[in-house]
Coordinates of C-alpha atoms and ligand atoms in Angstrom, one line a residue:
X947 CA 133.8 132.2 216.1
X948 CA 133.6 128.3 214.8
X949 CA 129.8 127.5 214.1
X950 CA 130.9 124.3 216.0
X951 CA 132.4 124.8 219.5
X952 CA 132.0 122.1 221.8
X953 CA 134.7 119.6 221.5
X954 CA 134.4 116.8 224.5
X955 CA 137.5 115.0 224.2
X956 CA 137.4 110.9 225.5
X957 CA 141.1 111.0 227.4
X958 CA 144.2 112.8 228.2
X959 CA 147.1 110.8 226.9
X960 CA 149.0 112.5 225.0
X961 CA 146.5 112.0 221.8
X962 CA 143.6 113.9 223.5
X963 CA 146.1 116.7 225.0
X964 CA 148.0 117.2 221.5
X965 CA 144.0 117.3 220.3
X966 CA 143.0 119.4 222.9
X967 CA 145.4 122.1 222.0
X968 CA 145.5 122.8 218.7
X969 CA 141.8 122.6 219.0
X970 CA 141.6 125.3 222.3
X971 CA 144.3 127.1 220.4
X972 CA 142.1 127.7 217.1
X973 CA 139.2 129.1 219.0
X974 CA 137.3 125.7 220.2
X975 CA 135.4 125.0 224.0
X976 CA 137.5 122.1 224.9
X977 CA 136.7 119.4 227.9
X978 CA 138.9 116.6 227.9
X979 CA 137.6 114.0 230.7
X980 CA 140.1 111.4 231.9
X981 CA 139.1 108.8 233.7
X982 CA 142.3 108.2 235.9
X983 CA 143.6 111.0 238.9
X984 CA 146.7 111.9 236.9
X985 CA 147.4 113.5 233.2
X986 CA 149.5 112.1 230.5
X987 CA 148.1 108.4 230.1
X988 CA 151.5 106.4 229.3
X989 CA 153.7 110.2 228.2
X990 CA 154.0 111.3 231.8
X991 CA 156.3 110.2 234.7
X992 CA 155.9 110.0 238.3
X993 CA 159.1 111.1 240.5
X994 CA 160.8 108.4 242.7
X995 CA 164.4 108.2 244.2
X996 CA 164.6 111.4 242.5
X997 CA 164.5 110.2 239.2
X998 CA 161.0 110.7 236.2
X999 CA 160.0 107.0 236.3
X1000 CA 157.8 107.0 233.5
X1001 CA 154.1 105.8 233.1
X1002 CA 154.5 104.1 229.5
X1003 CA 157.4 105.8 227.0
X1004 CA 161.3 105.5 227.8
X1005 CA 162.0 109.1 227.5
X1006 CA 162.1 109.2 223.9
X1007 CA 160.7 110.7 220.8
X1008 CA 161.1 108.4 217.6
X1009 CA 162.2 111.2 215.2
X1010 CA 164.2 114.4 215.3
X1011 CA 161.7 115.9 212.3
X1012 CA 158.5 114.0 212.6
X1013 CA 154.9 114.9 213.4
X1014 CA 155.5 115.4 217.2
X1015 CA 158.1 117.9 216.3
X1016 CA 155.4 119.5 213.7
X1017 CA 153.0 119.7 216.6
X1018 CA 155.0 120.4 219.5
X1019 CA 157.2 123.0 217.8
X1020 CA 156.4 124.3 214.7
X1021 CA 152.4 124.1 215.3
X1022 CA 151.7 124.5 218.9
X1023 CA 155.0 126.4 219.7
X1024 CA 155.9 124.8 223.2
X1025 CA 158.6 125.6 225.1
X1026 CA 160.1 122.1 224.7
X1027 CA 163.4 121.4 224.2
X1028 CA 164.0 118.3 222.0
X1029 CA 167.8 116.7 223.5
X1030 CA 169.4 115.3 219.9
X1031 CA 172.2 112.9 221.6
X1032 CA 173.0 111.2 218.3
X1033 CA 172.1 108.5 216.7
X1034 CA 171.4 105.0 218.4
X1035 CA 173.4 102.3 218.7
X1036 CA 173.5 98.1 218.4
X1037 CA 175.3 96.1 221.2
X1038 CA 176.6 93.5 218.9
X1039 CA 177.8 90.0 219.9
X1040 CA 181.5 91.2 220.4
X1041 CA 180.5 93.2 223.1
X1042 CA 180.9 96.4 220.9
X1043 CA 178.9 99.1 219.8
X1044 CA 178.2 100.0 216.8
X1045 CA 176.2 103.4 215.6
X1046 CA 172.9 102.9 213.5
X1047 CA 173.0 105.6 210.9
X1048 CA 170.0 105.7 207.9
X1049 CA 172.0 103.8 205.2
X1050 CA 173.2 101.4 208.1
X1051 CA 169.3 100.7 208.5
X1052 CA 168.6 100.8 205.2
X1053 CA 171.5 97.8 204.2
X1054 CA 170.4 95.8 207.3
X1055 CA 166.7 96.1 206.4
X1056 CA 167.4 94.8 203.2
X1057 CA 169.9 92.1 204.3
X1058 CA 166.9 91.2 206.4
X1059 CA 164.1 90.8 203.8
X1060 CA 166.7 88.2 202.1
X1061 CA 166.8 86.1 205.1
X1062 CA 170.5 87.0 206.3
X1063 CA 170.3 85.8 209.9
X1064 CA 172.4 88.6 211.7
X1065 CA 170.3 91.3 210.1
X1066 CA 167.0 89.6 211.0
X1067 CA 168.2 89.1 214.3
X1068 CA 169.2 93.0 214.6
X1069 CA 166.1 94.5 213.0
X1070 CA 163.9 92.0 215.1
X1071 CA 165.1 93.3 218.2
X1072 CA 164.9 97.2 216.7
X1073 CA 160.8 96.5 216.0
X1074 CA 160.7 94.3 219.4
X1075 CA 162.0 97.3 221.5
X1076 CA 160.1 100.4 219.5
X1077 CA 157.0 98.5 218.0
X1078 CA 156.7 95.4 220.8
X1079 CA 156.5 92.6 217.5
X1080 CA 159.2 90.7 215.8
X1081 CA 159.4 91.2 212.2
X1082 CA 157.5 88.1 210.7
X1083 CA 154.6 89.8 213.4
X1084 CA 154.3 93.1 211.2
X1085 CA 153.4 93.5 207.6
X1086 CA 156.2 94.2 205.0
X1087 CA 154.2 97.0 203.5
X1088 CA 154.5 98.6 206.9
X1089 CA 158.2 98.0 208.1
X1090 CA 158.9 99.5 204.6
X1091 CA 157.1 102.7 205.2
X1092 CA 158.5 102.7 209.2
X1093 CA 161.8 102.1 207.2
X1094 CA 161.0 105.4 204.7
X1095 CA 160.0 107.3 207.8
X1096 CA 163.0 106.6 209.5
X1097 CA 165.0 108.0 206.2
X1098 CA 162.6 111.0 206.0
X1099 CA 162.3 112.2 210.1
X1100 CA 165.4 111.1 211.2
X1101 CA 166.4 109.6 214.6
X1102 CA 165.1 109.8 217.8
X1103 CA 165.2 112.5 220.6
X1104 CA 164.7 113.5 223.9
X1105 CA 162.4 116.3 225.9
X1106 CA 164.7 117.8 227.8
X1107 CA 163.2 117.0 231.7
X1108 CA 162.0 113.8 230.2
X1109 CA 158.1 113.2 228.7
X1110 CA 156.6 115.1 231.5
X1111 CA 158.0 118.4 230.2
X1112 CA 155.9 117.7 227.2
X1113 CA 152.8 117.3 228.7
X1114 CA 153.5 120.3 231.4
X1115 CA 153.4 121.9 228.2
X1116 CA 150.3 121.4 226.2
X1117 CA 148.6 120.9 229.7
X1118 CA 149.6 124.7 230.0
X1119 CA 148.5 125.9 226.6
X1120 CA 144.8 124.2 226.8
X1121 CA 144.0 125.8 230.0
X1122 CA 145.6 129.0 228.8
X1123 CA 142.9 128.6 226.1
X1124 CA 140.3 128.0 228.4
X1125 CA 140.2 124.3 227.3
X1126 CA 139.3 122.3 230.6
X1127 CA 140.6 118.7 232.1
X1128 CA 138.3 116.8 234.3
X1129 CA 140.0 113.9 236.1
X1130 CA 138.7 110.6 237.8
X1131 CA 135.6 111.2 234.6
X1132 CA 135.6 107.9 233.1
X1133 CA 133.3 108.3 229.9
X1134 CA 130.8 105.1 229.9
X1135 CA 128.2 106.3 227.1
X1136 CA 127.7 108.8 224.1
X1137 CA 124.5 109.1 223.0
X1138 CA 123.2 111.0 219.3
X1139 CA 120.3 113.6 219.6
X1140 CA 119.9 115.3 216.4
X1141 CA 122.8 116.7 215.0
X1142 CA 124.9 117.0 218.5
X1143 CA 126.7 113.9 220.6
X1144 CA 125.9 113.9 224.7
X1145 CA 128.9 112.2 226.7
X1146 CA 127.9 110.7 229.9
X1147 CA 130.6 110.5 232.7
X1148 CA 130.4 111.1 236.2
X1149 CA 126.4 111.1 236.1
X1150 CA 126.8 114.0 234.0
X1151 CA 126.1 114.6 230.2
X1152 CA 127.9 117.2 228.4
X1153 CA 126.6 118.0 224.7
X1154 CA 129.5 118.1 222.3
X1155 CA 129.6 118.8 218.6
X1156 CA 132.3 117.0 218.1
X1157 CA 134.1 114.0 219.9
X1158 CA 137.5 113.2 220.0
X1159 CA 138.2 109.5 221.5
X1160 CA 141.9 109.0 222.7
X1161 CA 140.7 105.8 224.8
X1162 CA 141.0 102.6 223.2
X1163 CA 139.0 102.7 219.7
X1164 CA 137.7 98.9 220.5
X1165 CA 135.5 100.5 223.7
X1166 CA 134.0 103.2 221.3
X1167 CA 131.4 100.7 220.0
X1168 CA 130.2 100.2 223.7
X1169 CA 130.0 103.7 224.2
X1170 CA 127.6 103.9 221.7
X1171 CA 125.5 101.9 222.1
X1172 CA 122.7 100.9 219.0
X1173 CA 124.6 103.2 217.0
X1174 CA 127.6 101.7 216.8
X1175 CA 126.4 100.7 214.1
X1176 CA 126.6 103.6 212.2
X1177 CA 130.4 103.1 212.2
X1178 CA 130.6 100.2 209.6
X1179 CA 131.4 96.8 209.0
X1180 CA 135.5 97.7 208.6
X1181 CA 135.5 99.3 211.7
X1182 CA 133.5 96.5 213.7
X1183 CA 136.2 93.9 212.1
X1184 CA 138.8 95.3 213.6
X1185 CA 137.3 95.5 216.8
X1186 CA 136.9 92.1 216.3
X1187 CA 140.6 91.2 215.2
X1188 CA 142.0 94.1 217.4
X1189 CA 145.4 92.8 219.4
X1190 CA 147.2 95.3 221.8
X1191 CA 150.7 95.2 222.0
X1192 CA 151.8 94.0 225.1
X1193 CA 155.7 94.4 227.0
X1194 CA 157.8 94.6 230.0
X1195 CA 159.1 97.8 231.3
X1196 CA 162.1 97.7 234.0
X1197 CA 164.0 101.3 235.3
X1198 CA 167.1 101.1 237.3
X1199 CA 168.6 103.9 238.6
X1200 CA 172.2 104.0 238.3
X1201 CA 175.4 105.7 239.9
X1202 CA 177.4 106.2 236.5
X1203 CA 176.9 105.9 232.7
X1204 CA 176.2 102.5 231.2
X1205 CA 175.7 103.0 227.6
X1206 CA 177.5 105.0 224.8
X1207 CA 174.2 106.3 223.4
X1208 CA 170.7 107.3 225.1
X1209 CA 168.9 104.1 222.6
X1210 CA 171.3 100.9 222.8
X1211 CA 169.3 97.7 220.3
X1212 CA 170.3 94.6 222.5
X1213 CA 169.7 91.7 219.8
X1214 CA 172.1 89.5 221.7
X1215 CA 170.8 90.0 224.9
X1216 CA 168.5 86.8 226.6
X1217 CA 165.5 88.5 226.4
X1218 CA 166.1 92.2 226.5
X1219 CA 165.8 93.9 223.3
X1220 CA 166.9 97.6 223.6
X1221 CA 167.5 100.5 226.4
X1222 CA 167.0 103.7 226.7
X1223 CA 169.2 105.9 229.1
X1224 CA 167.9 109.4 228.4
X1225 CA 170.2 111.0 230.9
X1226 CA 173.0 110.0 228.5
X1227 CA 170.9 113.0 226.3
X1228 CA 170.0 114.7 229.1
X1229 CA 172.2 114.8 232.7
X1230 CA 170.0 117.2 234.6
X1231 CA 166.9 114.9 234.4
X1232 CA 168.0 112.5 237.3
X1233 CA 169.9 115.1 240.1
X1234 CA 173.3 113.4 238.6
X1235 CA 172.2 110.0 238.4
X1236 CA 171.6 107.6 235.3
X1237 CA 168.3 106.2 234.5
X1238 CA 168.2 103.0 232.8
X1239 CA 165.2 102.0 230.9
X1240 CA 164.8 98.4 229.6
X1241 CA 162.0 97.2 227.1
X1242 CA 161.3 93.6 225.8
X1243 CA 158.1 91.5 224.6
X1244 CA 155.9 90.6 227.1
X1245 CA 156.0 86.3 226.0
X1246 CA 153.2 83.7 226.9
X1247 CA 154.0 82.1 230.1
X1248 CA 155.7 83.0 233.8
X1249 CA 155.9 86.6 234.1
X1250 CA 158.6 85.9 237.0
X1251 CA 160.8 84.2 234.4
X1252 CA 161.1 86.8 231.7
X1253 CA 162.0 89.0 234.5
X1254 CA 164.5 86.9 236.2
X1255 CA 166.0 86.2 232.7
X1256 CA 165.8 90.6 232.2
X1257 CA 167.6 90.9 235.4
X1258 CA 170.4 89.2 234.2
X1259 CA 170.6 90.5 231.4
X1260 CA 171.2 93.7 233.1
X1261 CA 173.9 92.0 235.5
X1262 CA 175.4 90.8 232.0
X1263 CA 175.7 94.2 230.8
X1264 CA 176.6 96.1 234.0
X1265 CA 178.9 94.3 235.7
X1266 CA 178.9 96.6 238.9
X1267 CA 175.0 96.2 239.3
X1268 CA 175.3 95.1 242.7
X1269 CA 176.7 98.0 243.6
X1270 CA 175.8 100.4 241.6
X1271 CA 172.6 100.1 240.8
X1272 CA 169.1 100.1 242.6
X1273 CA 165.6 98.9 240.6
X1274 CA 163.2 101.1 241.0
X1275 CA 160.3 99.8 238.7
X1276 CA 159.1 96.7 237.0
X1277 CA 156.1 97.5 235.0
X1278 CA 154.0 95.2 232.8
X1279 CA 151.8 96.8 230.1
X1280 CA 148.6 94.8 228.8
X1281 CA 145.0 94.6 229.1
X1282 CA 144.0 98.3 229.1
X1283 CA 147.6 100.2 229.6
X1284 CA 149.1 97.8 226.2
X1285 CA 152.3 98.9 224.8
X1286 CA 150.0 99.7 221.5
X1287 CA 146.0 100.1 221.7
X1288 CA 146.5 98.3 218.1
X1289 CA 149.2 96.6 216.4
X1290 CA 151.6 98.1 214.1
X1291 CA 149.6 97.9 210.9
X1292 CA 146.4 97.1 211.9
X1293 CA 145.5 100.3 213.1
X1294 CA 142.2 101.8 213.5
X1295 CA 141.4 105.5 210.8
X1296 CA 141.3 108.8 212.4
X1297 CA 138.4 109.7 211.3
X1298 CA 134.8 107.5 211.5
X1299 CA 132.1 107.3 209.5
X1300 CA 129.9 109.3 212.2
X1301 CA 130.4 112.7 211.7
X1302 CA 132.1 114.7 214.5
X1303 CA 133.3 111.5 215.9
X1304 CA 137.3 111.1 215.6
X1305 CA 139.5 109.0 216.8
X1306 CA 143.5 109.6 217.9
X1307 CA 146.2 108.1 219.8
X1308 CA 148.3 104.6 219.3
X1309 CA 145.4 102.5 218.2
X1310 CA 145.2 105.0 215.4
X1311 CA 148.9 105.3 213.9
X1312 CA 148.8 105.9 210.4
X1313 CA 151.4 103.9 208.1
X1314 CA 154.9 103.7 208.9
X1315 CA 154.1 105.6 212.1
X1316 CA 155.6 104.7 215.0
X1317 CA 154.8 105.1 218.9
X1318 CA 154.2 109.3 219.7
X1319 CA 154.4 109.9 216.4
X1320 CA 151.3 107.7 215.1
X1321 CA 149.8 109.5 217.7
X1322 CA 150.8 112.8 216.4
X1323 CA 150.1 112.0 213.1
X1324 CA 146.7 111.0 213.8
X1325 CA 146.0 114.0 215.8
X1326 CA 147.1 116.2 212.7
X1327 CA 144.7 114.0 210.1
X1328 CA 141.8 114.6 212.5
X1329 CA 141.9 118.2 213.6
X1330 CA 142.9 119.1 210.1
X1331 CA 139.4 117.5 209.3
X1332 CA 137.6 119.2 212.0
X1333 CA 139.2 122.5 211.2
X1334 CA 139.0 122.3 207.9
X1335 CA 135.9 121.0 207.5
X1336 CA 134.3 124.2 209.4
X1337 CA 136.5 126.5 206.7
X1338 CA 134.3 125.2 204.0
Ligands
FAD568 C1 156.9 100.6 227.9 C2 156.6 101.6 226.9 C3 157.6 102.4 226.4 C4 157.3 103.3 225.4 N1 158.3 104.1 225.0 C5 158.0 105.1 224.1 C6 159.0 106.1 223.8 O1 160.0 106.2 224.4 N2 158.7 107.0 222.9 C7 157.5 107.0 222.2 O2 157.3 107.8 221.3 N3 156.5 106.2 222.6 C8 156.7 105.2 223.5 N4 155.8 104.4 223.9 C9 154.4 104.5 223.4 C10 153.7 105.8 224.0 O3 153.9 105.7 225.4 C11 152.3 105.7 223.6 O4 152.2 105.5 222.2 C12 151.5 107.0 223.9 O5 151.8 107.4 225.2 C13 150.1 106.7 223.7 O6 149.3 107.9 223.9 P1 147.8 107.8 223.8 O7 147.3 109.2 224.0 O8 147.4 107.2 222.5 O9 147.2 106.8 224.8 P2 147.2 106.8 226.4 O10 148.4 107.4 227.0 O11 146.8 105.5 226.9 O12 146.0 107.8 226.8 C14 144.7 107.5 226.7 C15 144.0 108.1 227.9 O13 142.6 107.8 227.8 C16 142.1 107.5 229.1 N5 140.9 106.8 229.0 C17 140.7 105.5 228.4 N6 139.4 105.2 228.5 C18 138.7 106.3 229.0 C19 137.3 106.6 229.3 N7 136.4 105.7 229.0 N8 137.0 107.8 229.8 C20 137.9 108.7 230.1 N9 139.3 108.5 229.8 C21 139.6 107.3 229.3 C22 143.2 106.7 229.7 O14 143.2 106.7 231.1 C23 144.5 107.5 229.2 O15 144.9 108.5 230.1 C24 156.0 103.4 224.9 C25 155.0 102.7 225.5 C26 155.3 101.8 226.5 C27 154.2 101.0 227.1

């Protein structure tokens, strides 16, 4: 038995449900409140023409050996199935495809950091459709450790049923812990009494030992009121400087195949810069249809146009559409549901300078980290603290 127990967790994305367990798992009283009626924050999908329209992520997991296949597989042992269809491709300006392997990365990265236009233009629409910022947006320090990563984890995959399946999963293995998940409990304060937190939502306030926040880490001084701060200059300038990540999400459903490969970088394309068509990787997940999965920048000025100018780049690429193909969802992400809580780089630490107060999730993505797996990552850093800080 821990001498600490009572872990309140601020959120059930998929940061606080990773969190939550590992942490139920090793022996911890887990309550994860979420204040929305659904579970998965942007890693779940909602079903529609009978296909997983997802809440946030394209059906995809940014590396075949990275920390969400430490957690997920070799830590929390889930019955996931993680779908390797290859490796992605480029729609070049020819019209052809052409497969991005490591070294192919590698040489185009380079080619880019010299200024050769074509390669700048490729690995701008590669950061644009996984990290929502062109290149000159992101710090080199950081698309040369994303560029490492990629090298040392390998390329992407997809759970087999699509992201739901993942969080089916962990969902499963914190209540079979006795971990519990409180929805429509948005979290509005924490107070400090002595050496234990009290987390106010609903009316109610549950002590806690320890706090995990998987909401945005720009909220947590609000939370805390006076003793916010407690948390440091550092963290209360990047409150300050925080920017979410902002984009455009569009899902068609389609009667056949449209691309070679379930990741497709579009650098040619108007305003599109990649797809994802994860039943490519996985046929069962749409009852024989295709689901197509489009991602670009969300740009200053008329929503409507960047859509318009989307939709035709779809009618560009599938030349059927009219007949084939049927949108089913144009989502915008910004404002509290951001493609990233915090951009690539200027990410908040996992752990704070209150202790028993951690942070995880995509405003929290250590370097190099992209996506799910700066969320994985940062789950690892902070329940390897917590855990390891009671072994002492
Ligand atoms: C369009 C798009 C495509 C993407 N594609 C991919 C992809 O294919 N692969 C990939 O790896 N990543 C992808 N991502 C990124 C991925 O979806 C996110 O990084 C990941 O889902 C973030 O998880 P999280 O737990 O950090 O945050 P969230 O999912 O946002 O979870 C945070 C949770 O906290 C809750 N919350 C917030 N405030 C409070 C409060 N005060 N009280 C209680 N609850 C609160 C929220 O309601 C939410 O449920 C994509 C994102 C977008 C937007």
């Amino acid at each position: 038995m821990h001498s600490i127990t009572r872990v309140v967790i601020i959120g059930a994305g998929l940061g606080g449900l990773l969190a939550g367990a590992l942490l139920s798992k090793d022996g911890f009283e887990v309550t994860i409140l979420e204040r929305m009626n659904f579970i998965g924050g942007r890693f779940t999908s909602f079903e529609k023409y009978g296909v997983p329209i997802p809440t946030g992520a394209v059906h995809m997991i940014p590396h075949r050996f990275g920390p969400m296949k430490t957690l997920l597989i070799d830590r929390l042992h889930l019955p996931v199935e993680l779908i390797d269809a290859g490796r992605p491709a480029i729609l070049d300006q020819s019209g052809e495809y052409i497969e991005l392997g490591g070294g192919g990365a590698a040489k185009l990265f380079l080619k880019s950091i010299i200024g050769n236009k074509r390669a700048n233009r490729i690995m701008d629409s590669i950061y644009e459709f996984s990290i929502g910022l062109r290149g000159n947006e992101i710090p080199l320090s950081e698309r040369i450790a994303f560029m490492n990563l990629i090298r040392k984890y390998s390329h992407h995959v997809t759970p087999k049923g699509g992201v739901k399946s993942v969080i089916d999963a962990l969902v499963e293995t914190i209540q079979s812990h006795g971990g519990r998940i409180r929805l429509n409990h948005e979290v509005n304060a924490i107070d400090m009494v002595s050496d234990q937190f009290l987390v106010h939502a609903k009316g109610e306030r549950l002590p806690a030992d320890v706090v995990v926040a998987n909401c945005s880490p720009d909220i947590i001084p609000d939370l805390l009121g006076e003793t916010h701060r407690l948390l440091g200059m550092k963290f209360m300038k990047r409150v300050e400087d925080n920017h979410p990540v902002n984009g455009i999400k569009i899902a068609v459903v389609c009667s056949h195949q449209v691309f070679p490969r379930s990741i497709v970088f579009t650098p040619y394309l108007k305003i599109i810069s990649g797809f994802s068509e994860p039943t490519v990787a996985d046929p069962e997940m749409a009852s024989g249809k295709h689901l197509i999965l489009s991602h670009q920048k969300l740009r200053p000025g008329s929503i409507e146009s960047q859509i318009k100018r989307a939709m035709e780049d779809f009618k560009s690429i599938i030349t059927d559409f009219d007949t084939s193909c049927k949108t089913v969802a144009i989502q915008i992400f910004r404002g509290e549901y951001p493609v990233n809580r915090a951009s690539q780089g200027a990410d908040f630490e996992p752990i704070t300078k209150i202790p028993g107060l951690y942070l995880v999730g995509d405003g929290v993505k250590p370097r190099g980290h992209i996506m799910t797996e700066g969320v994985a990552k940062s789950v690892e850093i902070a329940v390897d603290h917590i855990t390891g800080g009671l072994a002492k």
